[in-house]
Amino acid sequence: DVDGDGRLDVLSGDLSLRDRTKAWRRLPQGAHVPHPGITERRTAALQVDLPPRTAVWLDGERLPGTARALSMRVEPDALTVVV
């Protein structure tokens, strides 16, 4: 949530391995979208059922273990960052 609106940026898509690799490489620069195979949306909460033993990446970091479901929600103004 870069602009403080209390929303998650959610990306989903159905990409070939080749396109997924290209998008992953473009992710740090923000050049992965727009892409016809990637859908973007913003939401305050998200729940996703996953196939068994799915690896989960959150904010660029892989979480330990695997998951069958993922639930997240934003707490607006819960964290103050001073740079």
XYZ file of C-alpha atoms in Angstrom:
83
model
C 0.000 0.000 0.000
C 2.220 2.780 -1.282
C -0.213 5.678 -1.246
C -1.787 5.034 2.165
C -5.246 4.079 0.894
C -5.517 0.892 2.985
C -5.684 -1.419 -0.033
C -3.728 -4.447 -1.243
C -2.516 -4.567 -4.840
C -3.551 -8.033 -6.075
C -2.182 -9.465 -9.326
C -3.430 -12.701 -10.848
C -2.994 -14.284 -14.206
C -2.896 -17.293 -16.444
C 0.522 -17.107 -18.125
C 2.749 -19.554 -19.921
C 6.010 -20.389 -18.170
C 7.841 -18.138 -20.633
C 5.526 -15.157 -20.009
C 5.591 -15.775 -16.250
C 9.397 -15.655 -16.286
C 9.359 -12.417 -18.298
C 6.820 -10.817 -15.949
C 8.793 -11.926 -12.871
C 11.946 -10.258 -14.251
C 10.025 -7.027 -14.930
C 8.377 -6.967 -11.498
C 11.052 -4.940 -9.615
C 10.778 -2.100 -12.157
C 6.969 -2.214 -12.235
C 7.053 -3.048 -15.955
C 5.150 -6.374 -15.573
C 1.828 -4.596 -16.224
C -0.092 -3.791 -18.273
C -0.112 -7.304 -19.708
C -3.110 -9.007 -21.362
C -2.643 -12.118 -19.203
C -2.377 -10.282 -15.853
C -5.368 -8.913 -13.957
C -4.860 -6.170 -11.369
C -7.220 -5.216 -8.572
C -7.112 -3.394 -5.253
C -8.917 -4.645 -2.157
C -8.920 -4.219 1.626
C -9.158 -7.994 2.248
C -8.418 -11.178 0.350
C -9.040 -14.891 0.880
C -7.712 -17.467 -1.577
C -8.040 -21.265 -1.546
C -4.890 -22.877 -2.933
C -3.987 -26.298 -4.279
C -2.394 -28.509 -1.596
C 1.271 -27.807 -0.791
C 1.420 -24.418 -2.515
C 4.463 -22.237 -1.888
C 3.466 -18.701 -0.903
C 5.377 -15.519 -1.712
C 4.433 -12.324 0.111
C 5.941 -8.947 -0.743
C 8.768 -10.619 -2.659
C 9.686 -13.079 0.106
C 8.892 -16.786 0.214
C 7.114 -17.810 3.393
C 8.340 -20.991 5.110
C 6.444 -24.190 4.375
C 3.352 -24.447 2.192
C -0.296 -23.441 2.481
C -3.785 -24.542 1.413
C -5.411 -21.155 1.988
C -4.329 -17.560 2.339
C -6.204 -14.792 4.126
C -5.009 -11.185 4.359
C -6.483 -7.850 5.329
C -5.115 -4.347 5.543
C -5.196 -2.411 8.805
C -5.102 1.213 7.622
C -2.618 3.385 9.529
C -1.430 0.395 11.615
C 2.224 1.120 10.844
C 4.144 4.369 10.629
C 7.352 4.344 8.611
C 9.886 7.154 8.998
C 12.694 7.381 6.453
